[in-house]
mmCIF file of C-alpha atoms in Angstrom:
data_model
loop_
_atom_site.group_PDB
_atom_site.id
_atom_site.type_symbol
_atom_site.label_atom_id
_atom_site.label_comp_id
_atom_site.label_asym_id
_atom_site.label_seq_id
_atom_site.Cartn_x
_atom_site.Cartn_y
_atom_site.Cartn_z
ATOM 1 C CA MET A 1140 17.662 1.485 2.265
ATOM 2 C CA ARG A 1141 14.000 0.209 0.751
ATOM 3 C CA ALA A 1142 12.027 2.325 -2.116
ATOM 4 C CA VAL A 1143 9.094 1.766 -4.382
ATOM 5 C CA VAL A 1144 10.330 2.747 -7.905
ATOM 6 C CA PHE A 1145 9.020 2.724 -11.421
ATOM 7 C CA GLY A 1146 11.148 2.516 -14.664
ATOM 8 C CA GLU A 1147 8.737 2.650 -17.089
ATOM 9 C CA TYR A 1148 5.015 3.618 -17.255
ATOM 10 C CA GLY A 1149 2.291 2.004 -16.584
ATOM 11 C CA ASP A 1150 -0.245 -0.252 -14.131
ATOM 12 C CA ARG A 1151 0.615 -0.854 -10.872
ATOM 13 C CA SER A 1152 2.792 -4.161 -12.039
ATOM 14 C CA VAL A 1153 5.389 -1.379 -12.840
ATOM 15 C CA LEU A 1154 6.698 -1.139 -9.009
ATOM 16 C CA HIS A 1155 8.630 -2.836 -7.430
ATOM 17 C CA VAL A 1156 10.571 -2.240 -4.344
ATOM 18 C CA GLN A 1157 14.094 -2.068 -4.784
ATOM 19 C CA GLU A 1158 16.940 -1.750 -2.171
ATOM 20 C CA ARG A 1159 18.438 1.849 -2.805
ATOM 21 C CA PRO A 1160 22.177 2.872 -1.519
ATOM 22 C CA ASP A 1161 21.400 5.193 1.763
ATOM 23 C CA PRO A 1162 20.947 9.188 -0.029
ATOM 24 C CA LYS A 1163 23.684 11.180 1.248
ATOM 25 C CA PRO A 1164 22.388 15.470 1.237
ATOM 26 C CA GLY A 1165 23.996 17.584 -0.770
ATOM 27 C CA PRO A 1166 23.678 21.571 -0.429
ATOM 28 C CA GLY A 1167 20.500 22.620 0.081
ATOM 29 C CA GLU A 1168 18.947 19.454 0.760
ATOM 30 C CA VAL A 1169 17.753 17.546 3.798
ATOM 31 C CA LEU A 1170 17.806 13.522 4.601
ATOM 32 C CA VAL A 1171 14.650 13.113 6.437
ATOM 33 C CA LEU A 1172 13.723 9.404 7.984
ATOM 34 C CA VAL A 1173 9.982 8.897 6.200
ATOM 35 C CA GLU A 1174 7.315 7.974 9.067
ATOM 36 C CA ALA A 1175 4.663 7.823 6.516
ATOM 37 C CA SER A 1176 3.670 8.986 3.335
ATOM 38 C CA GLY A 1177 0.518 10.112 1.359
ATOM 39 C CA VAL A 1178 -1.115 8.168 -1.494
ATOM 40 C CA ASN A 1179 -2.592 10.361 -3.712
ATOM 41 C CA TYR A 1180 -3.182 10.474 -7.643
ATOM 42 C CA VAL A 1181 -0.993 13.023 -8.817
ATOM 43 C CA ASP A 1182 1.177 9.550 -8.418
ATOM 44 C CA VAL A 1183 -1.150 7.879 -10.279
ATOM 45 C CA TYR A 1184 -0.666 10.035 -12.845
ATOM 46 C CA GLN A 1185 3.487 10.232 -12.932
ATOM 47 C CA ARG A 1186 2.818 6.266 -12.780
ATOM 48 C CA ASP A 1187 1.348 5.910 -15.465
ATOM 49 C CA GLY A 1188 3.043 8.764 -17.797
ATOM 50 C CA THR A 1189 0.076 11.579 -17.465
ATOM 51 C CA TYR A 1190 2.867 13.152 -15.887
ATOM 52 C CA GLN A 1191 6.277 12.752 -17.513
ATOM 53 C CA VAL A 1192 8.880 12.221 -15.293
ATOM 54 C CA PRO A 1193 12.892 10.769 -15.476
ATOM 55 C CA LEU A 1194 13.023 7.557 -15.311
ATOM 56 C CA PRO A 1195 13.315 4.999 -13.109
ATOM 57 C CA ALA A 1196 11.389 6.832 -10.259
ATOM 58 C CA VAL A 1197 10.921 6.695 -6.418
ATOM 59 C CA LEU A 1198 7.138 7.032 -6.182
ATOM 60 C CA GLY A 1199 5.484 9.170 -3.602
ATOM 61 C CA SER A 1200 5.139 13.213 -3.213
ATOM 62 C CA GLU A 1201 4.278 13.627 0.023
ATOM 63 C CA GLY A 1202 5.454 12.638 3.228
ATOM 64 C CA ALA A 1203 6.563 13.564 7.512
ATOM 65 C CA GLY A 1204 9.452 12.607 9.468
ATOM 66 C CA THR A 1205 12.108 13.378 11.371
ATOM 67 C CA VAL A 1206 15.131 15.119 10.493
ATOM 68 C CA LEU A 1207 18.427 12.867 9.934
ATOM 69 C CA SER A 1208 21.159 15.317 8.328
ATOM 70 C CA PHE A 1209 21.181 18.234 6.177
ATOM 71 C CA GLY A 1210 23.539 19.548 3.586
ATOM 72 C CA ASP A 1211 26.774 22.204 5.553
ATOM 73 C CA ASP A 1212 24.427 25.128 3.961
ATOM 74 C CA VAL A 1213 21.126 24.062 6.087
ATOM 75 C CA ARG A 1214 20.513 26.283 8.371
ATOM 76 C CA GLY A 1215 17.524 26.788 11.081
ATOM 77 C CA LEU A 1216 17.073 22.734 11.423
ATOM 78 C CA ALA A 1217 18.690 19.725 13.754
ATOM 79 C CA PRO A 1218 18.597 16.173 13.829
ATOM 80 C CA GLY A 1219 15.088 14.752 15.135
ATOM 81 C CA ASP A 1220 13.548 18.009 14.254
ATOM 82 C CA ARG A 1221 9.836 16.884 13.002
ATOM 83 C CA VAL A 1222 8.957 17.793 9.453
ATOM 84 C CA ALA A 1223 7.121 17.856 6.582
ATOM 85 C CA TRP A 1224 6.808 18.102 2.708
ATOM 86 C CA ALA A 1225 4.655 18.079 -0.418
ATOM 87 C CA GLY A 1226 4.962 17.804 -4.508
ATOM 88 C CA VAL A 1227 8.681 16.291 -3.784
ATOM 89 C CA ARG A 1228 8.970 12.948 -5.451
ATOM 90 C CA GLY A 1229 10.715 10.036 -3.757
ATOM 91 C CA SER A 1230 7.911 10.095 -0.499
ATOM 92 C CA HIS A 1231 7.787 5.845 -0.823
ATOM 93 C CA ALA A 1232 10.692 5.394 0.714
ATOM 94 C CA GLU A 1233 12.882 4.771 4.351
ATOM 95 C CA GLN A 1234 14.365 7.575 3.658
ATOM 96 C CA ALA A 1235 13.657 10.993 1.614
ATOM 97 C CA LEU A 1236 15.999 14.066 0.433
ATOM 98 C CA VAL A 1237 13.786 16.655 0.578
ATOM 99 C CA PRO A 1238 15.019 20.181 -0.689
ATOM 100 C CA ALA A 1239 15.114 22.684 2.266
ATOM 101 C CA ASP A 1240 13.420 25.128 0.978
ATOM 102 C CA ARG A 1241 10.716 22.112 0.359
ATOM 103 C CA LEU A 1242 9.628 21.530 4.186
ATOM 104 C CA VAL A 1243 7.597 22.956 6.814
ATOM 105 C CA PRO A 1244 8.066 22.291 10.497
ATOM 106 C CA VAL A 1245 5.481 20.069 12.503
ATOM 107 C CA PRO A 1246 3.776 22.225 15.148
ATOM 108 C CA GLY A 1247 3.512 19.943 18.635
ATOM 109 C CA GLU A 1248 0.024 20.062 18.134
ATOM 110 C CA VAL A 1249 -0.018 18.418 15.006
ATOM 111 C CA THR A 1250 1.010 14.140 15.074
ATOM 112 C CA THR A 1251 3.647 13.258 12.202
ATOM 113 C CA GLU A 1252 1.331 10.835 10.992
ATOM 114 C CA GLN A 1253 -1.579 13.325 10.562
ATOM 115 C CA ALA A 1254 1.063 16.094 8.700
ATOM 116 C CA ALA A 1255 1.766 13.584 6.193
ATOM 117 C CA ALA A 1256 -1.838 12.702 5.729
ATOM 118 C CA VAL A 1257 -3.252 16.203 5.076
ATOM 119 C CA LEU A 1258 -0.171 18.329 3.529
ATOM 120 C CA LEU A 1259 -0.589 17.836 0.325
ATOM 121 C CA GLN A 1260 -4.299 17.366 -0.008
ATOM 122 C CA GLY A 1261 -4.647 20.157 2.785
ATOM 123 C CA LEU A 1262 -2.749 22.964 0.849
ATOM 124 C CA THR A 1263 -4.099 22.183 -1.765
ATOM 125 C CA ALA A 1264 -7.883 22.809 -0.790
ATOM 126 C CA HIS A 1265 -6.312 26.007 0.740
ATOM 127 C CA TYR A 1266 -5.331 27.795 -2.759
ATOM 128 C CA LEU A 1267 -8.715 26.176 -3.948
ATOM 129 C CA THR A 1268 -11.133 27.716 -1.639
ATOM 130 C CA HIS A 1269 -8.677 31.289 -1.765
ATOM 131 C CA ASP A 1270 -7.676 31.539 -5.096
ATOM 132 C CA SER A 1271 -9.249 29.212 -7.425
ATOM 133 C CA PHE A 1272 -12.575 30.225 -6.272
ATOM 134 C CA ALA A 1273 -12.695 32.415 -2.859
ATOM 135 C CA VAL A 1274 -15.665 30.745 -0.875
ATOM 136 C CA ARG A 1275 -17.458 33.153 1.148
ATOM 137 C CA PRO A 1276 -20.278 32.751 3.244
ATOM 138 C CA GLY A 1277 -23.727 31.420 1.816
ATOM 139 C CA ARG A 1278 -21.836 30.593 -1.462
ATOM 140 C CA VAL A 1279 -22.749 26.899 -2.471
ATOM 141 C CA VAL A 1280 -20.405 24.745 -4.051
ATOM 142 C CA LEU A 1281 -21.114 21.260 -5.397
ATOM 143 C CA VAL A 1282 -18.363 18.589 -4.820
ATOM 144 C CA HIS A 1283 -17.382 15.632 -6.270
ATOM 145 C CA ALA A 1284 -16.701 12.419 -4.809
ATOM 146 C CA ALA A 1285 -17.173 13.759 -1.026
ATOM 147 C CA ALA A 1286 -16.107 11.012 1.222
ATOM 148 C CA GLY A 1287 -12.458 10.491 -0.688
ATOM 149 C CA GLY A 1288 -9.173 12.264 1.164
ATOM 150 C CA MET A 1289 -9.617 15.375 -0.954
ATOM 151 C CA GLY A 1290 -13.596 15.528 -0.940
ATOM 152 C CA LEU A 1291 -13.552 15.442 2.964
ATOM 153 C CA LEU A 1292 -10.931 18.126 3.183
ATOM 154 C CA LEU A 1293 -12.765 20.297 0.091
ATOM 155 C CA THR A 1294 -16.468 20.057 2.386
ATOM 156 C CA ARG A 1295 -15.125 21.166 5.558
ATOM 157 C CA ILE A 1296 -13.188 23.837 4.940
ATOM 158 C CA VAL A 1297 -15.703 25.762 2.396
ATOM 159 C CA THR A 1298 -18.179 24.549 5.597
ATOM 160 C CA HIS A 1299 -15.912 26.216 7.783
ATOM 161 C CA LEU A 1300 -15.503 29.708 5.409
ATOM 162 C CA GLY A 1301 -19.335 29.601 5.658
ATOM 163 C CA GLY A 1302 -20.431 27.942 1.901
ATOM 164 C CA ARG A 1303 -23.134 25.318 1.545
ATOM 165 C CA VAL A 1304 -21.379 21.917 -0.095
ATOM 166 C CA VAL A 1305 -24.017 20.085 -1.964
ATOM 167 C CA ALA A 1306 -21.874 16.442 -2.479
ATOM 168 C CA THR A 1307 -21.939 13.821 -4.502
ATOM 169 C CA ALA A 1308 -20.553 10.108 -3.621
ATOM 170 C CA SER A 1309 -20.980 6.241 -4.989
ATOM 171 C CA THR A 1310 -22.747 4.844 -1.879
ATOM 172 C CA PRO A 1311 -24.792 5.561 1.068
ATOM 173 C CA GLY A 1312 -22.181 4.833 3.171
ATOM 174 C CA LYS A 1313 -19.548 7.424 1.542
ATOM 175 C CA ARG A 1314 -22.749 10.442 1.616
ATOM 176 C CA GLU A 1315 -23.196 9.786 5.580
ATOM 177 C CA LEU A 1316 -19.583 10.634 5.731
ATOM 178 C CA ALA A 1317 -20.114 13.871 4.006
ATOM 179 C CA LEU A 1318 -22.811 15.048 5.803
ATOM 180 C CA ALA A 1319 -20.785 14.459 8.706
ATOM 181 C CA ALA A 1320 -18.659 16.760 7.356
ATOM 182 C CA GLY A 1321 -20.997 19.464 6.984
ATOM 183 C CA ALA A 1322 -22.254 19.232 3.797
ATOM 184 C CA VAL A 1323 -25.961 20.381 3.399
ATOM 185 C CA ARG A 1324 -26.819 17.273 0.561
ATOM 186 C CA ALA A 1325 -25.739 14.358 -0.288
ATOM 187 C CA VAL A 1326 -26.388 12.200 -3.301
ATOM 188 C CA PRO A 1327 -25.445 9.735 -5.671
ATOM 189 C CA TYR A 1328 -23.884 11.424 -8.965
ATOM 190 C CA ALA A 1329 -26.971 11.211 -11.186
ATOM 191 C CA GLU A 1330 -28.849 13.211 -8.823
ATOM 192 C CA ALA A 1331 -26.374 15.981 -8.381
ATOM 193 C CA LEU A 1332 -27.711 18.809 -10.648
ATOM 194 C CA ASP A 1333 -31.635 18.156 -9.073
ATOM 195 C CA ALA A 1334 -30.132 18.625 -5.971
ATOM 196 C CA VAL A 1335 -28.098 21.644 -6.509
ATOM 197 C CA ARG A 1336 -30.849 23.058 -8.261
ATOM 198 C CA GLU A 1337 -33.192 22.335 -5.156
ATOM 199 C CA VAL A 1338 -31.008 24.126 -2.566
ATOM 200 C CA THR A 1339 -30.055 26.822 -4.779
ATOM 201 C CA GLY A 1340 -33.774 28.097 -6.286
ATOM 202 C CA GLY A 1341 -32.877 27.001 -9.398
ATOM 203 C CA ALA A 1342 -30.387 29.435 -10.030
ATOM 204 C CA GLY A 1343 -27.142 26.640 -9.981
ATOM 205 C CA ALA A 1344 -23.812 26.565 -8.087
ATOM 206 C CA ASP A 1345 -21.461 29.184 -7.891
ATOM 207 C CA ALA A 1346 -18.334 26.864 -7.702
ATOM 208 C CA VAL A 1347 -18.375 22.607 -8.613
ATOM 209 C CA TYR A 1348 -14.821 21.625 -7.586
ATOM 210 C CA ASP A 1349 -14.093 18.533 -10.083
ATOM 211 C CA GLY A 1350 -11.256 16.078 -9.250
ATOM 212 C CA VAL A 1351 -13.700 13.361 -10.954
ATOM 213 C CA GLY A 1352 -12.597 14.328 -14.885
ATOM 214 C CA ALA A 1353 -14.273 12.928 -17.675
ATOM 215 C CA ASP A 1354 -17.482 11.014 -16.455
ATOM 216 C CA THR A 1355 -18.858 14.361 -14.498
ATOM 217 C CA PHE A 1356 -17.644 17.581 -16.576
ATOM 218 C CA ASP A 1357 -20.498 18.075 -18.014
ATOM 219 C CA ALA A 1358 -22.648 17.896 -15.240
ATOM 220 C CA SER A 1359 -20.145 20.309 -13.794
ATOM 221 C CA LEU A 1360 -20.615 22.924 -16.554
ATOM 222 C CA GLU A 1361 -24.746 22.472 -16.236
ATOM 223 C CA ALA A 1362 -24.765 22.628 -12.574
ATOM 224 C CA LEU A 1363 -23.255 26.051 -12.522
ATOM 225 C CA ARG A 1364 -24.871 29.594 -12.289
ATOM 226 C CA PRO A 1365 -24.430 32.197 -14.707
ATOM 227 C CA ARG A 1366 -20.230 33.478 -14.221
ATOM 228 C CA GLY A 1367 -19.998 30.350 -12.398
ATOM 229 C CA THR A 1368 -17.010 28.522 -12.139
ATOM 230 C CA LEU A 1369 -15.832 25.323 -12.545
ATOM 231 C CA VAL A 1370 -12.673 24.004 -10.849
ATOM 232 C CA LEU A 1371 -11.032 20.896 -12.877
ATOM 233 C CA PHE A 1372 -8.509 19.996 -10.190
ATOM 234 C CA GLY A 1373 -8.369 16.393 -10.935
ATOM 235 C CA ALA A 1374 -8.736 12.684 -13.525
ATOM 236 C CA ALA A 1375 -9.770 10.127 -11.442
ATOM 237 C CA SER A 1376 -12.309 8.803 -14.059
ATOM 238 C CA GLY A 1377 -9.845 9.782 -17.092
ATOM 239 C CA LYS A 1378 -9.011 13.098 -18.576
ATOM 240 C CA VAL A 1379 -11.661 15.324 -20.198
ATOM 241 C CA ALA A 1380 -12.113 15.162 -23.705
ATOM 242 C CA PRO A 1381 -11.284 18.216 -25.901
ATOM 243 C CA PHE A 1382 -14.327 20.685 -26.484
ATOM 244 C CA ASP A 1383 -15.113 24.015 -27.909
ATOM 245 C CA PRO A 1384 -14.608 27.168 -25.543
ATOM 246 C CA LEU A 1385 -17.704 28.172 -27.203
ATOM 247 C CA ARG A 1386 -20.150 26.182 -25.002
ATOM 248 C CA LEU A 1387 -19.118 28.355 -21.764
ATOM 249 C CA MET A 1388 -20.692 31.208 -23.427
ATOM 250 C CA ALA A 1389 -24.193 28.814 -22.528
ATOM 251 C CA GLY A 1390 -23.620 30.689 -18.698
ATOM 252 C CA SER A 1391 -20.253 33.214 -19.070
ATOM 253 C CA TYR A 1392 -18.442 30.099 -17.115
ATOM 254 C CA PHE A 1393 -15.040 30.741 -15.567
ATOM 255 C CA LEU A 1394 -12.737 27.266 -16.015
ATOM 256 C CA THR A 1395 -9.530 26.338 -14.356
ATOM 257 C CA ARG A 1396 -7.271 23.751 -14.317
ATOM 258 C CA PRO A 1397 -4.831 24.946 -11.323
ATOM 259 C CA THR A 1398 -2.150 22.859 -10.115
ATOM 260 C CA LEU A 1399 -0.610 22.999 -6.226
ATOM 261 C CA GLY A 1400 2.745 23.742 -7.575
ATOM 262 C CA HIS A 1401 1.876 27.759 -9.212
ATOM 263 C CA PHE A 1402 0.319 27.932 -5.398
ATOM 264 C CA ILE A 1403 3.538 27.652 -3.746
ATOM 265 C CA ALA A 1404 6.164 28.500 -5.881
ATOM 266 C CA SER A 1405 7.421 30.973 -2.685
ATOM 267 C CA ARG A 1406 8.742 29.660 0.457
ATOM 268 C CA THR A 1407 6.499 32.322 1.894
ATOM 269 C CA GLU A 1408 3.792 31.444 0.612
ATOM 270 C CA LEU A 1409 4.143 27.746 1.249
ATOM 271 C CA LEU A 1410 5.052 28.115 4.936
ATOM 272 C CA GLU A 1411 1.380 30.522 5.262
ATOM 273 C CA ARG A 1412 -0.653 28.184 3.798
ATOM 274 C CA ALA A 1413 0.856 25.215 5.729
ATOM 275 C CA GLU A 1414 0.834 27.449 8.790
ATOM 276 C CA THR A 1415 -3.069 27.774 8.533
ATOM 277 C CA LEU A 1416 -3.713 24.099 7.415
ATOM 278 C CA PHE A 1417 -2.026 22.761 10.516
ATOM 279 C CA GLY A 1418 -3.843 25.413 12.127
ATOM 280 C CA TRP A 1419 -6.923 23.786 11.824
ATOM 281 C CA VAL A 1420 -5.687 20.439 12.056
ATOM 282 C CA ALA A 1421 -4.813 21.458 15.626
ATOM 283 C CA GLU A 1422 -8.190 23.092 16.008
ATOM 284 C CA GLY A 1423 -10.336 20.438 14.840
ATOM 285 C CA VAL A 1424 -11.679 22.486 12.043
ATOM 286 C CA VAL A 1425 -9.806 19.571 9.659
ATOM 287 C CA ASP A 1426 -10.126 16.116 10.222
ATOM 288 C CA PRO A 1427 -7.209 14.446 8.353
ATOM 289 C CA ALA A 1428 -8.859 10.738 8.903
ATOM 290 C CA VAL A 1429 -6.570 7.913 7.870
ATOM 291 C CA THR A 1430 -8.608 4.752 6.960
ATOM 292 C CA GLY A 1431 -5.665 2.707 5.558
ATOM 293 C CA ARG A 1432 -1.649 2.384 6.318
ATOM 294 C CA TYR A 1433 0.587 -0.011 4.111
ATOM 295 C CA PRO A 1434 4.063 -1.045 4.291
ATOM 296 C CA LEU A 1435 5.545 -1.010 0.934
ATOM 297 C CA ASP A 1436 5.175 -4.620 -0.013
ATOM 298 C CA ALA A 1437 2.030 -3.385 -0.162
ATOM 299 C CA VAL A 1438 2.026 -0.430 -1.776
ATOM 300 C CA ALA A 1439 0.462 -1.307 -4.974
ATOM 301 C CA ASP A 1440 -3.090 -2.552 -2.722
ATOM 302 C CA ALA A 1441 -3.009 1.127 -1.707
ATOM 303 C CA TYR A 1442 -3.280 2.519 -4.980
ATOM 304 C CA ALA A 1443 -5.754 -0.184 -6.350
ATOM 305 C CA ALA A 1444 -8.086 0.950 -3.363
ATOM 306 C CA LEU A 1445 -7.175 4.709 -4.666
ATOM 307 C CA GLU A 1446 -7.667 4.112 -8.225
ATOM 308 C CA GLY A 1447 -10.818 1.799 -7.322
ATOM 309 C CA ARG A 1448 -12.497 5.072 -5.752
ATOM 310 C CA GLU A 1449 -13.028 2.496 -3.184
ATOM 311 C CA SER A 1450 -10.966 4.511 -0.040
ATOM 312 C CA THR A 1451 -12.815 6.852 2.042
ATOM 313 C CA GLY A 1452 -10.232 9.228 4.068
ATOM 314 C CA LYS A 1453 -7.272 9.301 3.498
ATOM 315 C CA LEU A 1454 -4.057 6.236 2.973
ATOM 316 C CA LEU A 1455 -0.804 6.813 3.991
ATOM 317 C CA ILE A 1456 2.189 3.998 3.089
ATOM 318 C CA VAL A 1457 4.657 3.176 6.205
ATOM 319 C CA PRO A 1458 7.898 2.498 6.057
#
């Protein structure tokens, strides 16, 4: 089979498509024919060494496809079943070995491509809006990079839960996408504070969802109301520099830096979140809009679009 491999940390030049032996499932493992895999910032962080992984490694941490075979101890699956997974390395390949307890069934109302496009970011958006900061009707939330795959999901879900989204995006076209997803205001990054103050009558946002990091962190803190919550879930512009926690005293702010693994640690929690997410897809609450499909040989182009913040919606690798 063919797979995208990196043997050292670095930029996109370390990625190579290689022929590798077909995997064979061991105990508790399932071999899946990959139909699509998602392009995500967590893959960038693993490739550049921000998140350390054993090398050499196959890139990709989210995908969907059909079951080929499985270990003798695996129950409840059959060849041909449609499944999806998130948070499992090795997805940018023609075949992937996935622990059985990390797979979720894809319901008939959801296509395999939709499952690949929505699962990792959708599970993340679920815990961000239910656990990191529980959105309630009337709450005002600032969402940065609201036209990207993650930002659009957050905007749709916050709106569905009754919250009001002030969105930032870099171009007029991206801001139109955020408004179409339900944002009450969509502005350039430099206008975020003014927009939040206008929408809240000067009170400040109840929460900020910030996946941009270094470029937006200071403004995110300033946008909060007293006792507001800054949810820092990514670093698209780079890591936030160390700072004095006394800065949080300015409004008794809450700051959290969550990661998905802690919110799908049990299979029960994984299945519950995935069931809700796929239900939203079937109902049209969440639209996993795929805006780019790339073959394995063009994986560097996919990540160039993601890292350059040129993309909207979701990018997929299609082996």
